[in-house]
Tab-separated table of C-alpha atoms and ligand atoms in Angstrom:
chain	number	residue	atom	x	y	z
A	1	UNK	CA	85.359	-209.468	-44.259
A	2	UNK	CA	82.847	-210.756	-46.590
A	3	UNK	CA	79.930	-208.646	-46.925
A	4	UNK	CA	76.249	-209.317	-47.414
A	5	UNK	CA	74.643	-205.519	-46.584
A	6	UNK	CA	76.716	-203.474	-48.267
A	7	UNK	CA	78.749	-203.170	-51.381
A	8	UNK	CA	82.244	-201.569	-51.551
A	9	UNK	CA	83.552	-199.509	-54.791
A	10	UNK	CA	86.780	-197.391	-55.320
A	11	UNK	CA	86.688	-194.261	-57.925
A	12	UNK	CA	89.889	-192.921	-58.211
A	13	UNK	CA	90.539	-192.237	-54.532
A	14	UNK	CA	87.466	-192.509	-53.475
A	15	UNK	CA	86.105	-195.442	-51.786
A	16	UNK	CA	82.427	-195.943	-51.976
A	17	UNK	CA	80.204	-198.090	-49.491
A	18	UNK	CA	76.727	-198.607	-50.782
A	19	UNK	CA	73.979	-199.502	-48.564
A	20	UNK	CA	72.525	-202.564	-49.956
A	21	UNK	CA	69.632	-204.188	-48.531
A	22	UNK	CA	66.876	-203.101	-50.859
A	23	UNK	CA	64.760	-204.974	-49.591
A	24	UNK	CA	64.042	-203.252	-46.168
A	25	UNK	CA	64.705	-199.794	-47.798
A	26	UNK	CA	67.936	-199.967	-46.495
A	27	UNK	CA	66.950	-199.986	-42.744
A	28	UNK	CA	70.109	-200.341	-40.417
A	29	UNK	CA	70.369	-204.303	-38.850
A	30	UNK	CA	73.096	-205.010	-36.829
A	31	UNK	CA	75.006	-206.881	-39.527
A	32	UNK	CA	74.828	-203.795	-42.100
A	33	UNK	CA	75.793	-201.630	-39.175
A	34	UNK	CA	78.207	-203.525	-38.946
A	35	UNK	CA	79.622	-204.106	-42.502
A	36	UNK	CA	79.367	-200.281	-43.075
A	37	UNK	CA	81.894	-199.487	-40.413
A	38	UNK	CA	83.826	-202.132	-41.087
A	39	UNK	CA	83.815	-200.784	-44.991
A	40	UNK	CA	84.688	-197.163	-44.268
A	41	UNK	CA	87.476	-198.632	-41.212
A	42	UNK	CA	89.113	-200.236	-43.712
A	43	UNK	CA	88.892	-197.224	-46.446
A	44	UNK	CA	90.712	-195.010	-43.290
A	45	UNK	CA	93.488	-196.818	-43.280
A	46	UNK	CA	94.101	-197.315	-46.540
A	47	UNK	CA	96.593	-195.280	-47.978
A	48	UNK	CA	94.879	-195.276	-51.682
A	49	UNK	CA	92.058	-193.562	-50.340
A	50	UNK	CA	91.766	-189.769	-49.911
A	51	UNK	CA	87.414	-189.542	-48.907
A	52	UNK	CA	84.847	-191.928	-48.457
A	53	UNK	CA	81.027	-191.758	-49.630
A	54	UNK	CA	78.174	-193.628	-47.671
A	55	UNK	CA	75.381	-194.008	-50.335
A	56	UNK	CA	71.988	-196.224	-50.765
A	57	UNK	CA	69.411	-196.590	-53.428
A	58	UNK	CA	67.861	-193.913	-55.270
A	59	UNK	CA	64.514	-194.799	-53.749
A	60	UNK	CA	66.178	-194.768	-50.014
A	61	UNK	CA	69.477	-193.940	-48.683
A	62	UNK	CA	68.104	-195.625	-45.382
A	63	UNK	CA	64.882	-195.916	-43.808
A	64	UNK	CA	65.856	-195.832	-39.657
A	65	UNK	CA	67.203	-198.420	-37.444
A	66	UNK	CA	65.696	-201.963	-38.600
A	67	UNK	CA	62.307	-201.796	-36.867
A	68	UNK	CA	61.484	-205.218	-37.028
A	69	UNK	CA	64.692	-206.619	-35.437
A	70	UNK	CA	63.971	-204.236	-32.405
A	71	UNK	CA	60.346	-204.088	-32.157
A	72	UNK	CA	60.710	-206.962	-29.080
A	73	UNK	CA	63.755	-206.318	-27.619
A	74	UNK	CA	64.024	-205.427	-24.224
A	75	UNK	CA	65.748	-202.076	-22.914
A	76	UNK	CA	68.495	-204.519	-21.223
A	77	UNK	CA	68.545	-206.614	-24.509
A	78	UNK	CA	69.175	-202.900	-26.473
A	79	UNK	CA	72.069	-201.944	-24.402
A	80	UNK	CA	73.790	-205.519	-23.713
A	81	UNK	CA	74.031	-205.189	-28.417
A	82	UNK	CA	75.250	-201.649	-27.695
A	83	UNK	CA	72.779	-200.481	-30.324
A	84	UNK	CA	73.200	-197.364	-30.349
A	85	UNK	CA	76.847	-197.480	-29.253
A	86	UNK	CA	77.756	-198.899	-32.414
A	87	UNK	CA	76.942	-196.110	-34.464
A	88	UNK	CA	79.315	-194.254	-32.258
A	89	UNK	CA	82.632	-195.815	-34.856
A	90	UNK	CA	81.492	-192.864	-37.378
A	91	UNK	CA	83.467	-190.577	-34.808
A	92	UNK	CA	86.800	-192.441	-35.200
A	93	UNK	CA	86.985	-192.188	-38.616
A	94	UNK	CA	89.549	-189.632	-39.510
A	95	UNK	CA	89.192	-189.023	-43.655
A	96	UNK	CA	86.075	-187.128	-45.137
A	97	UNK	CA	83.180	-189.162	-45.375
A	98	UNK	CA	80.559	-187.786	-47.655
A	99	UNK	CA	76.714	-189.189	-47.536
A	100	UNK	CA	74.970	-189.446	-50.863
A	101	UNK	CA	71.555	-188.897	-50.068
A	102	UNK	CA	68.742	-189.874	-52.407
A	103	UNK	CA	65.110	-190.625	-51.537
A	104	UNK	CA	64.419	-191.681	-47.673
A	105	UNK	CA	66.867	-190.532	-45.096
A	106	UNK	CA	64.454	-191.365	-42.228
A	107	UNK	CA	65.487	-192.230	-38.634
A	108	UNK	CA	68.771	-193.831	-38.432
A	109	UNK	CA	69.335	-193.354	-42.141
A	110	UNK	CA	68.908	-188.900	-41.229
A	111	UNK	CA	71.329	-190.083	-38.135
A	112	UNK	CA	73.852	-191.557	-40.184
A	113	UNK	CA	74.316	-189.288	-42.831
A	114	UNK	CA	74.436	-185.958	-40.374
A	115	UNK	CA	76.917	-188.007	-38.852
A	116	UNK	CA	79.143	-187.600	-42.265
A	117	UNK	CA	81.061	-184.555	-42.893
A	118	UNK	CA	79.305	-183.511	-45.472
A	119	UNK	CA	75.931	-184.313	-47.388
A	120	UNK	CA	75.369	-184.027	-51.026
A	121	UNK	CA	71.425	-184.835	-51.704
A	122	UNK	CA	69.529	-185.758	-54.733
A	123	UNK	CA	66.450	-183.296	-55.510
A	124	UNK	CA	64.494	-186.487	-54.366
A	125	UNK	CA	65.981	-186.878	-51.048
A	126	UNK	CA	63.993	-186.711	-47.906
A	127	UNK	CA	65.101	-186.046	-44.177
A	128	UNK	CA	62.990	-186.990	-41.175
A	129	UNK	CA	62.756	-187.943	-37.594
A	130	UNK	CA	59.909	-190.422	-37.805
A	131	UNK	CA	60.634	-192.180	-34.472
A	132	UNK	CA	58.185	-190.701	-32.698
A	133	UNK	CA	55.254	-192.108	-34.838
A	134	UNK	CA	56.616	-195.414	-33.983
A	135	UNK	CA	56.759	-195.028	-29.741
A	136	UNK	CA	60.527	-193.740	-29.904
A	137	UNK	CA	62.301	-190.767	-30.137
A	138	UNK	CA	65.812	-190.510	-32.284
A	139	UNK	CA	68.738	-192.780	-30.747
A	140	UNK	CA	71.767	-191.895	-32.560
A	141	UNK	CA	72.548	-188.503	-32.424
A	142	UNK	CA	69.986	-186.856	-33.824
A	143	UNK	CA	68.336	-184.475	-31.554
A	144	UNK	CA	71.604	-183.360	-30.836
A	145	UNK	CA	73.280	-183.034	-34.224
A	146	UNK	CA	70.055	-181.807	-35.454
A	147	UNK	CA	69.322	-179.075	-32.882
A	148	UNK	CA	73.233	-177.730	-33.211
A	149	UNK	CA	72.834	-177.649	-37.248
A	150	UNK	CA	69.205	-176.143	-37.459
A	151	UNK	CA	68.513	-174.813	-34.037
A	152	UNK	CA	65.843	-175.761	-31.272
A	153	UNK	CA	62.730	-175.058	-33.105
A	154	UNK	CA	62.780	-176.543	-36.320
A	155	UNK	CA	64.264	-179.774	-34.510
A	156	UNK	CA	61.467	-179.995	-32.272
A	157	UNK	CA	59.460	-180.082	-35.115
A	158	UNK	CA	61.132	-182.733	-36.933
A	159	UNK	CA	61.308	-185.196	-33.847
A	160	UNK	CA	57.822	-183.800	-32.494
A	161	UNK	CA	55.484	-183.260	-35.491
A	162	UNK	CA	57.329	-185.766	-37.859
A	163	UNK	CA	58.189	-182.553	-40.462
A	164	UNK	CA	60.559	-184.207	-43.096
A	165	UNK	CA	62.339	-181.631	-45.013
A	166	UNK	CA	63.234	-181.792	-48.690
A	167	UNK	CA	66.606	-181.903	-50.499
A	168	UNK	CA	65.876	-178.263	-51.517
A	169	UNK	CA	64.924	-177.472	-47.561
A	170	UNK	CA	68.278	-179.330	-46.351
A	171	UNK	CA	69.928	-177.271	-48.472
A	172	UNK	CA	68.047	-173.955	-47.200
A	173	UNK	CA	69.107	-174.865	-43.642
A	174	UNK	CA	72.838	-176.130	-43.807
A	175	UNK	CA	72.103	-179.770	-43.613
A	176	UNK	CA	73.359	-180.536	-47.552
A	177	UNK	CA	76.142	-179.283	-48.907
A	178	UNK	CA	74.544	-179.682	-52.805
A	179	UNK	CA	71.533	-180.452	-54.438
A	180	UNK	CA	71.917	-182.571	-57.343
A	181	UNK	CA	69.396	-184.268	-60.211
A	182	UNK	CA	68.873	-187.593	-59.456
A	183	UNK	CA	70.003	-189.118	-62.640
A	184	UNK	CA	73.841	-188.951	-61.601
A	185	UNK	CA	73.551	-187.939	-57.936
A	186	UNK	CA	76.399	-190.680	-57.047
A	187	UNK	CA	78.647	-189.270	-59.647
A	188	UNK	CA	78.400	-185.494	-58.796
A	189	UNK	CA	79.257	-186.793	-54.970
A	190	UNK	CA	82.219	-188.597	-56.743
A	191	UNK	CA	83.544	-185.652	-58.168
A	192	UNK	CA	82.909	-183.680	-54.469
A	193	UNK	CA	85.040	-186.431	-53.341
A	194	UNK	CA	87.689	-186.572	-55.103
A	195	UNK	CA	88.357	-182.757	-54.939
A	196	UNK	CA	88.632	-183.308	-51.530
A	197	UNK	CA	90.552	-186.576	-51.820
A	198	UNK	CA	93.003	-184.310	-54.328
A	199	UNK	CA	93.825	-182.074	-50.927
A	200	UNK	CA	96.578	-182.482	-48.757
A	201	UNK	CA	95.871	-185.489	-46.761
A	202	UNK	CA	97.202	-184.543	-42.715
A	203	UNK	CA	95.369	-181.105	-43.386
A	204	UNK	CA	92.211	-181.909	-44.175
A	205	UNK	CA	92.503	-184.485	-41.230
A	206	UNK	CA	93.571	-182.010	-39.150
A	207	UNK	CA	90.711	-179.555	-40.600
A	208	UNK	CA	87.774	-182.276	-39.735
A	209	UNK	CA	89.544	-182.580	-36.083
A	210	UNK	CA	89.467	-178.532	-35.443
A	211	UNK	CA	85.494	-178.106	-37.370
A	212	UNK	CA	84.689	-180.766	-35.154
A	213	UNK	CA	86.160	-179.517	-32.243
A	214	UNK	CA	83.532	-176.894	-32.091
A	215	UNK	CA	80.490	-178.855	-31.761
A	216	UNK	CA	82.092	-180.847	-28.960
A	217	UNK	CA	84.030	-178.295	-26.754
A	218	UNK	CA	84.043	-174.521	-25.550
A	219	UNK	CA	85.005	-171.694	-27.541
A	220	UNK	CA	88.410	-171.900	-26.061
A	221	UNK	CA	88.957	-175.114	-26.111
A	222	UNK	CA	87.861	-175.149	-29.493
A	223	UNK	CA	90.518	-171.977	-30.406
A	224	UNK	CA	93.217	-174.349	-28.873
A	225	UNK	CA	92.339	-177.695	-30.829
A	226	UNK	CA	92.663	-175.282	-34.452
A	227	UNK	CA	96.223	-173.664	-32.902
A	228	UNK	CA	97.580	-176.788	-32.047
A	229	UNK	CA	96.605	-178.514	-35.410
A	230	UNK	CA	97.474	-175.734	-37.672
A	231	UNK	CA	101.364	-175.709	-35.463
A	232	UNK	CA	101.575	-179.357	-35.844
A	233	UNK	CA	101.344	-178.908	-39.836
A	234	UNK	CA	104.520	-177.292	-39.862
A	235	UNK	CA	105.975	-180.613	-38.969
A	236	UNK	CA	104.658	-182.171	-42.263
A	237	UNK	CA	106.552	-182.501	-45.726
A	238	UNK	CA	103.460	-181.075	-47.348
A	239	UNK	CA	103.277	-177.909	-45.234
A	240	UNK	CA	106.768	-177.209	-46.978
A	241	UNK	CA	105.518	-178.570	-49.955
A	242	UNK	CA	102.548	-176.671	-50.320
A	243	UNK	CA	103.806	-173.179	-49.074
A	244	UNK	CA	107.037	-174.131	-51.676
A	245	UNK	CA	104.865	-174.971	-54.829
A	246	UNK	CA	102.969	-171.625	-54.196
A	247	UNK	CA	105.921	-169.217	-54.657
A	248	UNK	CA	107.300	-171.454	-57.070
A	249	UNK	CA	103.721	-171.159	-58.892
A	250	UNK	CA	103.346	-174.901	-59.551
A	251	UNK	CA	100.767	-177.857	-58.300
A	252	UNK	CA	101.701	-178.725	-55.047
A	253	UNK	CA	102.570	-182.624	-55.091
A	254	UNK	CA	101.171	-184.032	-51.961
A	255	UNK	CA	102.514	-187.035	-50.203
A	256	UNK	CA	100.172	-187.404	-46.817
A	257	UNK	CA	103.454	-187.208	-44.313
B	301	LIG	C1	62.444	-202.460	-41.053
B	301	LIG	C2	61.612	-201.485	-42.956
B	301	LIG	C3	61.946	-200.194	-42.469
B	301	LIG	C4	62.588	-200.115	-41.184
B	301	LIG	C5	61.031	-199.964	-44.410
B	301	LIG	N1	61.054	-201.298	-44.149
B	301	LIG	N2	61.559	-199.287	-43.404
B	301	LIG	N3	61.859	-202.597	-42.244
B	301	LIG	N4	62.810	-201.274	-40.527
B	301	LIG	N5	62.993	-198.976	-40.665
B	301	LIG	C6	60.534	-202.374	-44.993
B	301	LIG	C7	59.014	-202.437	-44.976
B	301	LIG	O1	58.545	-203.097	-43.841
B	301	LIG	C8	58.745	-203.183	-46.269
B	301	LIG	O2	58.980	-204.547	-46.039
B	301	LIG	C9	59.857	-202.675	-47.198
B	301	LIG	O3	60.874	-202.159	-46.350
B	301	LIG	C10	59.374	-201.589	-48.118
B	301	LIG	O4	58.816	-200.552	-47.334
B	301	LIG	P1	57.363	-199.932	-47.610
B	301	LIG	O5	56.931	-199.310	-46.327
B	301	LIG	O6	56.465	-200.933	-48.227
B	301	LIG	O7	57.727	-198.819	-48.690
B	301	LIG	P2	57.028	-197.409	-48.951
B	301	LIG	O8	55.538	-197.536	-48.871
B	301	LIG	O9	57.644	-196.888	-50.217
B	301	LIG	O10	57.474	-196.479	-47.705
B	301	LIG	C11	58.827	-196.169	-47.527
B	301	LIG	C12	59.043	-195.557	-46.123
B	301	LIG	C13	58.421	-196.496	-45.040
B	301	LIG	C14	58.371	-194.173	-46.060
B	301	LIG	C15	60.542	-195.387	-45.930
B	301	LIG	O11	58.909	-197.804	-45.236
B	301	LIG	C16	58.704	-196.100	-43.635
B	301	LIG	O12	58.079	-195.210	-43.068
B	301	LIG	N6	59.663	-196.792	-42.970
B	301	LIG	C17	59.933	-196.638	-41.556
B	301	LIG	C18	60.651	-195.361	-41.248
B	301	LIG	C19	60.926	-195.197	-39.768
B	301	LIG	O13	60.009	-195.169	-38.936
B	301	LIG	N7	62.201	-195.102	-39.405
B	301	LIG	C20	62.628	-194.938	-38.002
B	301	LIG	C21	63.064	-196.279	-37.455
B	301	LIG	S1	63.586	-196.148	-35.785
B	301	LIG	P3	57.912	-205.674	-46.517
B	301	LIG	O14	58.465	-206.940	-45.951
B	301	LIG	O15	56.572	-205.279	-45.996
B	301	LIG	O16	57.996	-205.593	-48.017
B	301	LIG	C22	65.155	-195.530	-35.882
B	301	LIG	C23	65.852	-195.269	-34.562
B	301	LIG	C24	67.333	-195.123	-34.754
B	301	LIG	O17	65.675	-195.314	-36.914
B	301	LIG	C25	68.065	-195.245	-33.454
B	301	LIG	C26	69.498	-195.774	-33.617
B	301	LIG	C27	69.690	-197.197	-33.239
């Protein structure tokens, strides 16, 4: 697919999809929702590639949902596109995916990247729930991702009272993993990346699968997802591997099967 939204990059084993449409701060259109998941789709299945990143600009890493292509549409208009639906594809992908947040991370840009695994933020990154000051309230998961990550109150007052929080505030309340300097921001989510590409690969699969289990299921349904998954390692050539290259007191050589 040839893309006009987004630019693709690979590091090592890292594939990188940059959100490119500078010119509307990044704000999510159908065709750059689009090319995104079509991006990191393709970066799950390739073999090369051990994590993904998601980044923007410096300036934005998104600004929300494109305003202007919704601002007419009709509620039967919204869910004949499946607007919101779409952004549901983040949930099949089965490597790490990493955001690299720098400047605005408003709206659907705050949706998307609390939809990654993991966040690594520039000291200028900002995350907010503006949709209210615009008629709305958040659309793609974030009154729900936000209220399990941060709790009831301070997500009421980021979808309520418009309360962004900054990189150093993410960071306070579990939403970033880092905090970085700007100057260099990608590369420091690079090297995140690739010491997570550098892990064995069904493991960490099966390590997103179990975390995630628990923000989706019961306690004991959740208990049975991380037995099953850690059993099912012992089936892999790096479970031997690794457990072998321990008492041997060498590098593990990985080979994903
Ligand atoms: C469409 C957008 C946009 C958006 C910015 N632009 N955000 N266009 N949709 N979400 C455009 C502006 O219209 C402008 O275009 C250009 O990008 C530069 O933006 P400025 O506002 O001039 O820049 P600045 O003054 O630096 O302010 C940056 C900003 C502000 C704080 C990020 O743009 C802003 O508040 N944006 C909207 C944020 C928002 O409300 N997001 C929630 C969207 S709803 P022109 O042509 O004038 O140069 C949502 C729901 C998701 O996300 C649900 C899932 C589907």
């Amino acid at each position: 697919m040839e893309y006009t939204s987004v630019l693709t990059e690979v590091r090592g084993r890292v594939g990188i999809v940059k959100l490119n449409r500078p010119q509307a701060m990044n704000a999510f259109n159908m065709t750059l929702v689009a090319e995104v998941f079509d991006a990191l789709e393709a970066f799950d299945k390739d073999e090369n590639i051990g994590a993904m990143i998601v980044t923007g600009s410096e300036k934005a890493f998104a600004a929300g949902a494109d305003i202007k292509e919704m601002a007419e549409a009709s509620p039967f208009e919204m869910i004949s596109q499946g607007r919101v639906e779409k952004w549901d594809r983040i949930r099949g992908i089965k490597k790490i995916v990493v955001a690299a947040v720098s400047g605005w991370a408003l709206g659907g840009g705050c949706e998307f990247a609390l939809s990654c695994d993991m966040i690594v933020a520039s000291e200028s990154a900002k995350f907010g729930q503006p949709e209210i000051t615009i008629g709305v309230i958040p659309g793609a998961g974030g009154t729900q991702r936000l209220a399990r990550l941060i709790g009831k109150n301070l997500t009421m007052e980021m979808v309520i009272n418009n309360r962004t929080l900054t990189a150093a505030e993410a960071l306070q309340f579990g939403i970033a993993n880092r905090v970085v300097p700007v100057e260099g921001y990608l590369d420091a989510a690079v090297a995140f990346a690739e010491e997570i590409a550098s892990r064995a690969p069904l493991a960490t699969r099966m390590a997103k699968d179990a975390v995630n289990a628990a923000f989706e299921t019961t306690l004991t349904e959740g208990l049975k997802t991380e037995k099953r998954n850690f059993y099912m390692l012992f089936s892999t050539e790096d479970q031997k591997e690794g457990m072998k290259a321990f008492i041997e007191k060498r590098k593990p050589n990985w080979k994903g099967k």
